[in-house]
Amino acid sequence: MTDEARSLVFEAPTWGWIGLIASAQGLRVLSLPRQTEQAAWQALGRRHREATLAPNDPLLCEAARQVKAFLAGALREFSLVLDLRGHTAFELAVWNTIRRIPYSQTRTYSWVADQVGGGRGAAQAVGAAVGANPIPIVIPCHRVIGADGSLHGFAGGLQMKARLLALESGQGHFDVAMAQE
């Protein structure tokens, strides 16, 4: 992070505390919901110590507003400027593909691999790129599932992944049998 980085931690009702870091170019980091404000700061790690606390920053406030609206079921698509500098071309390709997965739908790691030109054999590399996603929820990596329809790896844990998928399904639970390839 540079001296231009700004940070904010906010509470999303029924979800918990979420941390954000932005630069002048856009949103750089989103930490998944944590039980306490302190845990949200800890989830941001050393990056937050290099950022200025900015509770009134327009970009951070808009990001917090959109994330809260999404988690309340009132927003389906984010309109935030992202700053993804410093990541590999492969990661960027994977994240751009994931951003195109429609709300309430899922795709497999191998499907994402096919879309980025890596073929089904690149599913593990896609998994690593998904795991490196610095802005989960906004870049909806929770929509990527295993080829057998099961939930695999998620920074916030599989319960959080299932909860996000349930939110999007509108049914209060996620039925993996309904996952679409």
Coordinates of C-alpha atoms in Angstrom, one line a residue:
M1 CA 0.0 0.0 0.0
T2 CA 1.1 3.5 -0.6
D3 CA 0.4 6.6 1.5
E4 CA -2.6 7.3 -0.7
A5 CA -4.4 4.2 0.8
R6 CA -7.5 4.9 2.9
S7 CA -9.4 2.4 5.2
L8 CA -12.7 2.0 6.8
V9 CA -14.4 -0.7 8.9
F10 CA -18.2 -0.8 9.1
E11 CA -20.9 -3.1 10.4
A12 CA -23.4 -4.9 8.1
P13 CA -26.5 -5.9 10.1
T14 CA -26.8 -9.6 10.7
W15 CA -23.5 -10.2 8.9
G16 CA -20.8 -8.6 11.0
W17 CA -17.9 -6.2 10.6
I18 CA -16.3 -5.6 7.2
G19 CA -13.1 -3.8 6.4
L20 CA -12.3 -1.9 3.2
I21 CA -9.1 -0.3 1.8
A22 CA -9.1 2.0 -1.2
S23 CA -6.6 4.0 -3.2
A24 CA -7.1 7.0 -5.3
Q25 CA -7.8 4.6 -8.2
G26 CA -10.5 2.5 -6.5
L27 CA -11.4 -0.2 -4.0
R28 CA -8.4 -2.5 -3.3
V29 CA -9.4 -4.8 -0.4
L30 CA -12.6 -6.0 1.2
S31 CA -12.4 -8.3 4.3
L32 CA -15.3 -10.7 4.7
P33 CA -17.6 -10.3 7.7
R34 CA -16.1 -10.8 11.1
Q35 CA -17.8 -11.0 14.5
T36 CA -16.1 -7.9 15.9
E37 CA -14.7 -4.6 14.7
Q38 CA -11.3 -5.6 16.0
A39 CA -11.4 -8.8 14.0
A40 CA -12.3 -6.9 10.9
W41 CA -9.2 -4.7 11.4
Q42 CA -7.1 -7.8 12.0
A43 CA -8.5 -9.3 8.8
L44 CA -7.1 -6.4 6.8
G45 CA -3.7 -7.2 8.3
R46 CA -0.8 -5.0 8.0
R47 CA -2.4 -3.2 5.0
H48 CA -4.6 -1.2 7.3
R49 CA -1.7 0.2 9.2
E50 CA -0.3 1.6 6.0
A51 CA -3.7 3.2 5.2
T52 CA -5.2 6.4 6.6
L53 CA -8.5 5.8 8.5
A54 CA -11.1 7.7 6.4
P55 CA -14.6 7.2 7.8
N56 CA -16.0 10.0 5.5
D57 CA -14.2 9.0 2.3
P58 CA -16.7 9.1 -0.6
L59 CA -15.4 5.9 -2.3
L60 CA -15.3 3.9 0.9
C61 CA -18.7 5.2 2.1
E62 CA -20.2 4.2 -1.3
A63 CA -18.5 0.8 -1.2
A64 CA -19.9 0.3 2.4
R65 CA -23.4 1.4 1.2
Q66 CA -23.3 -1.1 -1.7
V67 CA -22.0 -4.0 0.3
K68 CA -24.7 -3.4 3.0
A69 CA -27.4 -3.2 0.3
F70 CA -26.1 -6.4 -1.3
L71 CA -26.0 -8.3 2.0
A72 CA -29.6 -7.0 2.7
G73 CA -30.7 -8.5 -0.6
A74 CA -31.4 -5.0 -2.1
L75 CA -28.5 -4.9 -4.6
R76 CA -27.5 -7.5 -7.2
E77 CA -24.7 -5.8 -9.1
F78 CA -21.9 -3.5 -7.8
S79 CA -20.9 -0.3 -9.5
L80 CA -17.6 0.4 -7.9
V81 CA -14.3 1.3 -9.4
L82 CA -11.7 -1.3 -8.4
D83 CA -7.9 -0.9 -8.2
L84 CA -6.4 -4.3 -8.9
R85 CA -2.9 -3.1 -9.7
G86 CA -0.1 -5.5 -8.7
H87 CA -1.9 -8.7 -9.6
T88 CA -1.1 -11.1 -12.4
A89 CA -2.7 -11.1 -15.8
F90 CA -4.1 -14.6 -15.1
E91 CA -5.7 -13.5 -11.8
L92 CA -7.2 -10.5 -13.5
A93 CA -8.6 -12.7 -16.2
V94 CA -10.1 -15.1 -13.7
W95 CA -11.6 -12.3 -11.6
N96 CA -13.1 -10.6 -14.8
T97 CA -14.7 -13.9 -15.7
I98 CA -16.1 -14.4 -12.2
R99 CA -17.6 -10.9 -12.2
R100 CA -19.7 -12.0 -15.3
I101 CA -21.3 -14.9 -13.4
P102 CA -24.9 -13.8 -13.0
Y103 CA -26.4 -13.1 -9.6
S104 CA -27.9 -16.3 -8.1
Q105 CA -26.0 -18.6 -10.5
T106 CA -22.9 -20.7 -10.0
R107 CA -20.1 -21.9 -12.2
T108 CA -17.4 -24.5 -11.7
Y109 CA -13.7 -24.0 -11.4
S110 CA -13.3 -25.9 -14.7
W111 CA -15.8 -23.6 -16.4
V112 CA -13.8 -20.6 -15.3
A113 CA -10.6 -22.3 -16.5
D114 CA -12.2 -22.9 -20.0
Q115 CA -13.3 -19.2 -20.1
V116 CA -9.8 -17.9 -19.5
G117 CA -8.3 -20.2 -22.0
G118 CA -6.6 -22.6 -19.6
G119 CA -8.8 -25.6 -20.3
R120 CA -10.2 -27.9 -17.7
G121 CA -6.7 -28.8 -16.5
A122 CA -6.2 -25.3 -15.2
A123 CA -8.9 -25.6 -12.6
Q124 CA -6.3 -25.7 -9.8
A125 CA -4.7 -22.5 -11.0
V126 CA -8.1 -21.0 -11.2
G127 CA -8.7 -22.1 -7.6
A128 CA -5.5 -20.3 -6.5
A129 CA -6.5 -17.2 -8.3
V130 CA -10.0 -17.3 -6.7
G131 CA -8.3 -17.7 -3.4
A132 CA -6.2 -14.6 -4.0
N133 CA -9.3 -12.4 -4.7
P134 CA -8.7 -9.2 -2.6
I135 CA -12.3 -8.1 -3.0
P136 CA -14.7 -11.0 -2.3
I137 CA -18.4 -10.4 -2.6
V138 CA -17.8 -7.5 -5.1
I139 CA -15.8 -10.0 -7.2
P140 CA -18.2 -12.9 -6.4
C141 CA -15.9 -15.8 -5.9
H142 CA -18.5 -17.5 -3.8
R143 CA -20.3 -18.3 -7.1
V144 CA -17.5 -20.7 -8.1
I145 CA -18.1 -24.3 -6.9
G146 CA -16.7 -27.8 -7.5
A147 CA -17.5 -29.8 -10.6
D148 CA -19.6 -32.2 -8.4
G149 CA -21.7 -29.2 -7.2
S150 CA -20.0 -29.1 -3.8
L151 CA -18.6 -26.1 -2.1
H152 CA -14.9 -25.7 -2.0
G153 CA -12.4 -23.3 -0.4
F154 CA -13.5 -19.9 0.6
A155 CA -11.6 -17.3 2.7
G156 CA -14.6 -16.8 5.0
G157 CA -15.2 -20.5 5.4
L158 CA -17.7 -22.7 3.7
Q159 CA -20.6 -21.6 5.9
M160 CA -20.1 -18.0 4.7
K161 CA -20.0 -19.2 1.1
A162 CA -23.2 -21.1 1.6
R163 CA -24.8 -18.1 3.3
L164 CA -23.9 -15.8 0.4
L165 CA -25.3 -18.4 -2.1
A166 CA -28.4 -18.7 0.0
L167 CA -28.8 -14.9 0.1
E168 CA -28.7 -14.9 -3.7
S169 CA -31.0 -17.8 -4.1
G170 CA -33.7 -16.0 -2.1
Q171 CA -34.7 -19.2 -0.4
G172 CA -32.8 -18.9 2.8
H173 CA -30.7 -21.9 2.0
F174 CA -28.5 -23.0 -0.9
D175 CA -29.4 -26.3 -2.7
V176 CA -26.2 -27.5 -4.3
A177 CA -28.3 -29.8 -6.5
M178 CA -29.6 -26.7 -8.2
A179 CA -26.1 -25.4 -9.0
Q180 CA -25.7 -24.6 -12.7
E181 CA -22.6 -25.5 -14.7

